[in-house]
CSV table of C-alpha atoms and ligand atoms in Angstrom, one decimal:
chain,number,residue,atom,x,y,z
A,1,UNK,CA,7.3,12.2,18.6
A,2,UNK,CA,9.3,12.2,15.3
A,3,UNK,CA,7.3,10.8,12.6
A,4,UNK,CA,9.2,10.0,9.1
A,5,UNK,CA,7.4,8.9,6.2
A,6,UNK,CA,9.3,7.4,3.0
A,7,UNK,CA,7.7,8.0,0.0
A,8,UNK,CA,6.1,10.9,-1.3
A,9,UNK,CA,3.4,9.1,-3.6
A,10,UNK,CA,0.2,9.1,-3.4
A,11,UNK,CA,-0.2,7.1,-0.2
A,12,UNK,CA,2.7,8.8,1.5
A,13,UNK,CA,1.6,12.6,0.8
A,14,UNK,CA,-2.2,11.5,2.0
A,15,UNK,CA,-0.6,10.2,5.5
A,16,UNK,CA,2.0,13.0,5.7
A,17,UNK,CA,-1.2,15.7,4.6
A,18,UNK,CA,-3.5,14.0,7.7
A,19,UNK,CA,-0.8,14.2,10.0
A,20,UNK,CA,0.5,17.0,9.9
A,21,UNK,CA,-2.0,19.0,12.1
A,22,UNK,CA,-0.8,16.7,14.7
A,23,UNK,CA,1.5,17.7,17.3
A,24,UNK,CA,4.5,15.4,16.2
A,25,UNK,CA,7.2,16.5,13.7
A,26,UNK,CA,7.0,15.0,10.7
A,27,UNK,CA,9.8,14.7,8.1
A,28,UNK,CA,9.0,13.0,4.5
A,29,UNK,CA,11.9,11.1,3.0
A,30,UNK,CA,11.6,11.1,-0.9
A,31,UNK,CA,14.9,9.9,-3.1
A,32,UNK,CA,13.2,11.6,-6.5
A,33,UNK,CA,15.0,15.3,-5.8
A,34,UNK,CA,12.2,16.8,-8.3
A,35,UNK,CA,9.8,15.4,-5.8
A,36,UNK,CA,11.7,17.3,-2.7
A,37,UNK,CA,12.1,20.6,-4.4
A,38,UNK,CA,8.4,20.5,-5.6
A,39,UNK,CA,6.9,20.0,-2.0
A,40,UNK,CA,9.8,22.1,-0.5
A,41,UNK,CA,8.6,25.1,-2.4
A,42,UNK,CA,4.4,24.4,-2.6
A,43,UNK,CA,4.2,21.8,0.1
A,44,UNK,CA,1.6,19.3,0.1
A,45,UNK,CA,-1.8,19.8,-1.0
A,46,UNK,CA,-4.4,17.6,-0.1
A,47,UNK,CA,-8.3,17.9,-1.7
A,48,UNK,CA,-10.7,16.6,0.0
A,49,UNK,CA,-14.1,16.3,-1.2
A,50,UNK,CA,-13.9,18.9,-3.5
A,51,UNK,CA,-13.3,21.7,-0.7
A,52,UNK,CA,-10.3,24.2,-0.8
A,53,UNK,CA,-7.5,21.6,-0.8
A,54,UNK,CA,-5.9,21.7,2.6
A,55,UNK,CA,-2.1,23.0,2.8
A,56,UNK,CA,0.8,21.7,5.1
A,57,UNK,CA,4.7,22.1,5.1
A,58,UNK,CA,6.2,19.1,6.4
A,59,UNK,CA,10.2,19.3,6.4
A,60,UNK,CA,11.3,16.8,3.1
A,61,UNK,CA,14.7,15.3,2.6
A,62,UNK,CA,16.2,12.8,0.2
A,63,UNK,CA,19.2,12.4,2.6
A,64,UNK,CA,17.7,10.3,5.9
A,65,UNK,CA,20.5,11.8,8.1
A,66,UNK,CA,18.9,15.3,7.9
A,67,UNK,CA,16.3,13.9,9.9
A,68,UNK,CA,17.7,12.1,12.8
A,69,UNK,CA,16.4,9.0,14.8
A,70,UNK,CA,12.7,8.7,14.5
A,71,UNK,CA,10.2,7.4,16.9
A,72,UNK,CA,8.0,5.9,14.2
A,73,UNK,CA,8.6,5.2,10.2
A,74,UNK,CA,6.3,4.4,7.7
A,75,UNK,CA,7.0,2.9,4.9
A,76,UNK,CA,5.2,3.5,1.8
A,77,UNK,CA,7.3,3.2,-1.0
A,78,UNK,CA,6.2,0.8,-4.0
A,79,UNK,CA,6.4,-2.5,-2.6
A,80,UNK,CA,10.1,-3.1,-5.4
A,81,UNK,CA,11.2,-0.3,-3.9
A,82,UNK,CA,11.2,-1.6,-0.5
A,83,UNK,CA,14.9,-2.8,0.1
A,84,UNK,CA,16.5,0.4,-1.2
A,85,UNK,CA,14.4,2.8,0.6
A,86,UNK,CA,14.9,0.7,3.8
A,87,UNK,CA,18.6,1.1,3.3
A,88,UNK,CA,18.0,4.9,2.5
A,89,UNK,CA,16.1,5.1,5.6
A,90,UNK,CA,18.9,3.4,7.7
A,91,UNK,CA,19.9,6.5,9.6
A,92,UNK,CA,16.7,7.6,11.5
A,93,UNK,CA,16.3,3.8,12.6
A,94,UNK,CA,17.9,4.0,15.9
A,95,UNK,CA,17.4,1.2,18.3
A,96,UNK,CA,13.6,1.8,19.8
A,97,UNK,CA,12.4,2.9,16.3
A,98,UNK,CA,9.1,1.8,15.1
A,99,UNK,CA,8.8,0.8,11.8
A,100,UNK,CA,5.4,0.5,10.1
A,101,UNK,CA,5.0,-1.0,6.0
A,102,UNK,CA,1.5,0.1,4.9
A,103,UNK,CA,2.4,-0.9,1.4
A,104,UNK,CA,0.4,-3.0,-1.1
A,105,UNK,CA,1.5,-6.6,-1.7
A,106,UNK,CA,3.5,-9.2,0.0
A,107,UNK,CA,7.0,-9.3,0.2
A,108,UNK,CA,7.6,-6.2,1.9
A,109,UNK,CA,8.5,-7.9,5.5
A,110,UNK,CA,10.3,-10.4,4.5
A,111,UNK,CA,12.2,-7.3,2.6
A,112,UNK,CA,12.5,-5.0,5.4
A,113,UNK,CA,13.2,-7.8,8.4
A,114,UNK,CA,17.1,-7.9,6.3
A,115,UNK,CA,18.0,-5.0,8.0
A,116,UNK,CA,15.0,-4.5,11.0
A,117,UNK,CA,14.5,-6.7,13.8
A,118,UNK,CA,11.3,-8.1,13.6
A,119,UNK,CA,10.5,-6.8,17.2
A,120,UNK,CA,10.7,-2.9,15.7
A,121,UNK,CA,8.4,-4.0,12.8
A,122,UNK,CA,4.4,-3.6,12.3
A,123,UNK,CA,2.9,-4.5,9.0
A,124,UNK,CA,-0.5,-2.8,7.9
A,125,UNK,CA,-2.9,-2.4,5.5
A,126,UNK,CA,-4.8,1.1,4.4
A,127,UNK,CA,-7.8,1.8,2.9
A,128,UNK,CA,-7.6,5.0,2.4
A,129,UNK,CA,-7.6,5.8,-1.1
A,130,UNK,CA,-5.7,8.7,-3.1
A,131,UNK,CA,-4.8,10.0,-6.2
A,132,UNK,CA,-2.2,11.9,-7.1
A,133,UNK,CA,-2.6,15.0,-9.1
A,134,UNK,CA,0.8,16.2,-9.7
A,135,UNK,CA,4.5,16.4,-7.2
A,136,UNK,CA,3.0,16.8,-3.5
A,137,UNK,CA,-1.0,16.9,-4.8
A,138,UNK,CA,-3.0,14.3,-3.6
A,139,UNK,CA,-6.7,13.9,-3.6
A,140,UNK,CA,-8.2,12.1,-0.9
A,141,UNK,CA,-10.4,9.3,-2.9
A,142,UNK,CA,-12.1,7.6,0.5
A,143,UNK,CA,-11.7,7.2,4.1
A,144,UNK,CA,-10.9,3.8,4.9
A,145,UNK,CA,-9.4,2.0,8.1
A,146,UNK,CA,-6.1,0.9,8.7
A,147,UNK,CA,-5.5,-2.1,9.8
A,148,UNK,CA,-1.5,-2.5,12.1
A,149,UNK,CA,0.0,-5.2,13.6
A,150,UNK,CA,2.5,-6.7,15.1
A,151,UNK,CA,4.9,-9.6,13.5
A,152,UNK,CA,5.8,-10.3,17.1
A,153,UNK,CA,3.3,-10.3,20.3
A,154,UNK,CA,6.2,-8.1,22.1
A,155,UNK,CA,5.3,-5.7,19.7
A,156,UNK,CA,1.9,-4.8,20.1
A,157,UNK,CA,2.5,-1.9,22.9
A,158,UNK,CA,4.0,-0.4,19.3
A,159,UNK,CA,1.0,-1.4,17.5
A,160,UNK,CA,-1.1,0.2,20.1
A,161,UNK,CA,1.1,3.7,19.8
A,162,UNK,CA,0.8,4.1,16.3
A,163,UNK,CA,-3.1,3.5,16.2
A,164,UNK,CA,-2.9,6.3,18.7
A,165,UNK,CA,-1.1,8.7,17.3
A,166,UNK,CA,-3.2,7.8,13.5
A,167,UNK,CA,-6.2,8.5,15.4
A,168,UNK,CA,-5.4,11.8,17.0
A,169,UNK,CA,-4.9,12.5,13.8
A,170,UNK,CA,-8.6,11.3,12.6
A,171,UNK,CA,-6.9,8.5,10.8
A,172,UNK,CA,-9.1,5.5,11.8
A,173,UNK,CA,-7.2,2.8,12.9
A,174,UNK,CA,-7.1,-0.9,14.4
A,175,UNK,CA,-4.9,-3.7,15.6
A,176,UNK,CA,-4.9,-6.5,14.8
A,177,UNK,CA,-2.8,-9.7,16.7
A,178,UNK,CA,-2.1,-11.9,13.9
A,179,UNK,CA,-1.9,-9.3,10.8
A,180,UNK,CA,-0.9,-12.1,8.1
A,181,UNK,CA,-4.6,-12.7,7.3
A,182,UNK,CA,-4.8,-9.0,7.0
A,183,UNK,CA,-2.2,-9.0,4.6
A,184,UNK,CA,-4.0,-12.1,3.1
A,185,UNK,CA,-7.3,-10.1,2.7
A,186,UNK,CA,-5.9,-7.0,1.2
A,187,UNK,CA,-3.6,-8.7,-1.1
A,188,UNK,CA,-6.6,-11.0,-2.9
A,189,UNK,CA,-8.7,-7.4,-3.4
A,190,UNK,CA,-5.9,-5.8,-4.9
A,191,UNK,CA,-5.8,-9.2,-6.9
A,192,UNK,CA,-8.7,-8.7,-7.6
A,193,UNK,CA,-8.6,-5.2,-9.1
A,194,UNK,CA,-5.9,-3.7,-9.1
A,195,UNK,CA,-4.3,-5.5,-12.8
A,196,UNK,CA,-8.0,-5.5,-14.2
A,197,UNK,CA,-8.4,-2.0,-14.0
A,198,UNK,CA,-5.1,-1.3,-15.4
A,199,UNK,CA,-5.6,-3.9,-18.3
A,200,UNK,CA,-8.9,-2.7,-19.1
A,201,UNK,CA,-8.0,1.3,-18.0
A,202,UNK,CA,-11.3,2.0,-16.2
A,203,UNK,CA,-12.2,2.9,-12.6
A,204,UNK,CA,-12.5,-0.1,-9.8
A,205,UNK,CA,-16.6,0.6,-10.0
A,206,UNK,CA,-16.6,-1.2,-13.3
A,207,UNK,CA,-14.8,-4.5,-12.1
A,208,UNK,CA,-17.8,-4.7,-9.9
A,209,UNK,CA,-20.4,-3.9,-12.0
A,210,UNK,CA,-19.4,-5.3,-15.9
A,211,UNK,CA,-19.9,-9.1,-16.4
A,212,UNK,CA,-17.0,-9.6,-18.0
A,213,UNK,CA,-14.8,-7.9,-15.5
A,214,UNK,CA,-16.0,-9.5,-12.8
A,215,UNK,CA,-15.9,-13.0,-14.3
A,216,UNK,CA,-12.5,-12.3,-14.4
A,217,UNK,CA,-12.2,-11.0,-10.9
A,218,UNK,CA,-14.0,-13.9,-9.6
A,219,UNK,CA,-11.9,-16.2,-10.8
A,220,UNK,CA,-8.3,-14.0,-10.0
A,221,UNK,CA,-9.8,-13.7,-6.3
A,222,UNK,CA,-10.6,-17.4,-5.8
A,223,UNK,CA,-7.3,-18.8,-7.4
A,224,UNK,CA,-5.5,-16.7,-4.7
A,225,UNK,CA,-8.2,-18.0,-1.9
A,226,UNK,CA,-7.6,-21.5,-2.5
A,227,UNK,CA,-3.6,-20.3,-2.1
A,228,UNK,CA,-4.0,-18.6,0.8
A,229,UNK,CA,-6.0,-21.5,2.5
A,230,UNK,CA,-3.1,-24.5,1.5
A,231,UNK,CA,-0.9,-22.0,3.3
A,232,UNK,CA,-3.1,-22.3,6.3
A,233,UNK,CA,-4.4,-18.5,6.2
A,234,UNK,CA,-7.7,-18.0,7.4
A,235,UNK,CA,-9.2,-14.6,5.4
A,236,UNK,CA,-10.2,-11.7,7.9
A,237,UNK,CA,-13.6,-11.9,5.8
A,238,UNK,CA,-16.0,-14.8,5.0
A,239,UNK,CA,-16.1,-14.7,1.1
A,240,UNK,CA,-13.2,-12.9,-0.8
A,241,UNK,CA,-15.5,-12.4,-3.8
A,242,UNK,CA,-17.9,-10.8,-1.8
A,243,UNK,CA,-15.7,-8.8,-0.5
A,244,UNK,CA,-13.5,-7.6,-3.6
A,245,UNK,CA,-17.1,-6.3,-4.9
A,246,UNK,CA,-17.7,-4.5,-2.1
A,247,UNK,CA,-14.5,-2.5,-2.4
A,248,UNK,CA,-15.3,-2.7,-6.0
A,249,UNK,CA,-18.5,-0.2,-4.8
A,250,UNK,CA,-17.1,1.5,-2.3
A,251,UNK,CA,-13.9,2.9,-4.5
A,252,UNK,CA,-15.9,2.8,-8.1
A,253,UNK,CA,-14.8,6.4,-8.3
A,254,UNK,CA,-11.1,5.2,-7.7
A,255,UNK,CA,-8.3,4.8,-10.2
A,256,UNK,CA,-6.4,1.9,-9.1
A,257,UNK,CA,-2.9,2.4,-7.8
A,258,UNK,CA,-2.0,0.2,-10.5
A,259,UNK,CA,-3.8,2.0,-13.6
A,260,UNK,CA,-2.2,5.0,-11.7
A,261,UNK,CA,1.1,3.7,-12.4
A,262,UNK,CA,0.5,2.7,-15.9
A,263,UNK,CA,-1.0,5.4,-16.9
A,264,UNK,CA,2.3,7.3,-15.6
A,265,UNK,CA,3.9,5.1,-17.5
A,266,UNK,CA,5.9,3.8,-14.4
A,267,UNK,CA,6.5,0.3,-13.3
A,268,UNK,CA,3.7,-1.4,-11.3
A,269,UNK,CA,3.3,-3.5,-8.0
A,270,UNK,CA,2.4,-6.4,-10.2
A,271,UNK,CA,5.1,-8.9,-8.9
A,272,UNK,CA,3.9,-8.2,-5.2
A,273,UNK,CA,0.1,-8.6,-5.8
A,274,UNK,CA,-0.6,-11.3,-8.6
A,275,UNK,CA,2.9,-12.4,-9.1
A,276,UNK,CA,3.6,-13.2,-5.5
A,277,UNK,CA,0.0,-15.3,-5.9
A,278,UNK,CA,1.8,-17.4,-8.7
A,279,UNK,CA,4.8,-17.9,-7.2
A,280,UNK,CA,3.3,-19.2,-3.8
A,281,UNK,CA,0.8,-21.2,-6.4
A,282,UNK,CA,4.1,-23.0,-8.3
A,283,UNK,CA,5.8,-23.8,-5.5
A,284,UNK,CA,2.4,-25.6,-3.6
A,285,UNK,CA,1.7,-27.0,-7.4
A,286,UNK,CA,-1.9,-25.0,-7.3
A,287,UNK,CA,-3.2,-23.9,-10.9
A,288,UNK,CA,-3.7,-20.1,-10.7
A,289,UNK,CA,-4.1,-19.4,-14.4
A,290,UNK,CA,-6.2,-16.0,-14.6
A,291,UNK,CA,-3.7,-15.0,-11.7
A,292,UNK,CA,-0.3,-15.6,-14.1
A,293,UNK,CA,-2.0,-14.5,-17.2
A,294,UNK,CA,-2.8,-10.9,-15.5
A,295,UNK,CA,0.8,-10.9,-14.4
A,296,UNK,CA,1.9,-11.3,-18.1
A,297,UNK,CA,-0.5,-8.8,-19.6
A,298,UNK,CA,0.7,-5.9,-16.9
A,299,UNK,CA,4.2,-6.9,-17.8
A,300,UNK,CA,3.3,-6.3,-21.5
A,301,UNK,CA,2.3,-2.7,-20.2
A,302,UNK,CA,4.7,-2.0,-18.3
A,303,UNK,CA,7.1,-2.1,-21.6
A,304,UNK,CA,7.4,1.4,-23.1
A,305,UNK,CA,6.3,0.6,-26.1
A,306,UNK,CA,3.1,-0.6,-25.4
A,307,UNK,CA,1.9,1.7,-22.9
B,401,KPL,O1,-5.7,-0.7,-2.7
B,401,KPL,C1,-6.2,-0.3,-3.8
B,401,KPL,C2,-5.2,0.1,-4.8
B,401,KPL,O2,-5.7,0.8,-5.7
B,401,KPL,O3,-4.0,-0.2,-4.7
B,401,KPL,C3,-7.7,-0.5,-4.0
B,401,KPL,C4,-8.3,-1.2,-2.8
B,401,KPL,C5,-7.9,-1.3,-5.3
B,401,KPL,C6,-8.4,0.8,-4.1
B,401,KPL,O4,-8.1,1.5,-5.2
């Protein structure tokens, strides 16, 4: 199988560094040409756990048509990104291609389904965690599932392939029927976290474990709870709170992707994660004041002259 991956971040270099001891060819499509150069020269380097970080050479393109029709894509560009790297990505999409967004934040199907069919399109969620140290350097900051579904039941015999072909791979992975409430569930954690962390510029540990922080938390995570149940969502989990401080624990040696970005100076995913929550919030007339507050304070950051 052909296996093309579009965006060499963090996220995109861990899946393209796990799967390339696979037996399927895998190209990664990155529009940054430093970015291509870099991993075209050194390839990608992936530590994990502190061992000898483990080397691959996976071909790397910025031009789509150097790679041909693809069995599967994966999308994991940052989530504003999404529309132009699915135009980018137009020529491997041939009619029977699979195309997979594991990307944070909402917004991303209703982006990609402009120019996919809905029956070629899984959404996801990944909690595997990585950092990047530098153009194609990734460490590999937690082994978490990954969560894949179908938008429409004729699509779960794709579902089904990718989880095989992540699991040959040692990626664990599971389908799910209905993957909005997964969507759901991973968007209130990175809620949650994600702006926190980046406001305050510590590790996810801390949101758990400081008062403060997780006052805060608390209260971002149950605003988007009480949107996601007027919308009729029921949460893969029983209590979102609970369940942002376990990931709080289980990552607390994690930099969030969003104090990642900010501390690169780069723009964030804020408008898909806490924005999204205030713009569903407005339009049902629900008060989600932490929710539009955090929005505004990453927004601050994100101008050059404050970060
Ligand atoms: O998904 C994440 C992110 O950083 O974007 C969490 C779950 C917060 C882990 O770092």
């Amino acid at each position: 199988m052909k296996i093309v991956i579009a965006g060499a971040g963090a996220m995109g270099c861990l899946f393209a560094g796990l799967l390339a001891g696979s037996r399927h060819e895998l190209w990664l499509l990155e529009k940054d040409a430093g970015k291509v150069d870099a991993i075209r020269s050194a390839g990608l380097s992936i530590e994990i756990s502190g061992a000898e970080p483990a080397v691959s050479m996976p071909s790397i393109t910025a031009y789509a048509g150097d790679a041909g029709i693809a069995d599967v894509l994966v999308l994991l560009v940052k989530a504003y990104d999404t529309a132009a790297a699915v135009q980018a990505a137009l020529p491997v999409i041939g009619p029977q291609t699979t195309v997979l967004t594991l990307q944070n934040g909402l917004g991303n199907i209703e982006a990609i389904t402009r120019a996919v069919p809905q029956t070629l399109l899984l959404a996801g969620t990944t909690a595997q965690g990585a950092t990047l140290l530098g153009n194609g350097r990734v460490r590999h900051a937690g082994r978490g599932e990954t969560v894949i579904g179908p938008l429409v039941p004729e699509g779960a015999v794709r579902a089904h392939a990718v989880q095989e072909i992540f699991q040959s791979a040692g990626i664990p992975a599971t389908v799910a029927e209905d993957i909005q409430p997964v969507l759901w569930g991973k968007l209130l954690v990175n809620a949650g976290i994600n702006a926190l962390t980046a406001i305050m510029r510590v590790k996810n540990g801390r949101v758990g474990d400081m008062e403060p922080l997780q006052a805060v938390m608390r209260r971002a995570v149950a605003e988007g709870a009480a949107v996601a149940q007027r919308l009729g969502i029921s949460l893969p989990y029983p209590d979102p709170v609970v369940r942002t401080t376990e990931i709080c624990c289980a990552t607390a040696e994690n930099f969030s992707s969003m104090y990642q970005d900010i501390s690169l100076g780069r723009r964030t995913e804020i408008d898909s994660i806490n924005g999204v929550i205030v713009e569903y919030a407005n339009r049902l007339g629900l008060p989600v004041p932490v929710n539009c507050m955090l929005t505004r304070m990453v927004h601050a950051l994100e101008c050059p002259s404050v970060s």
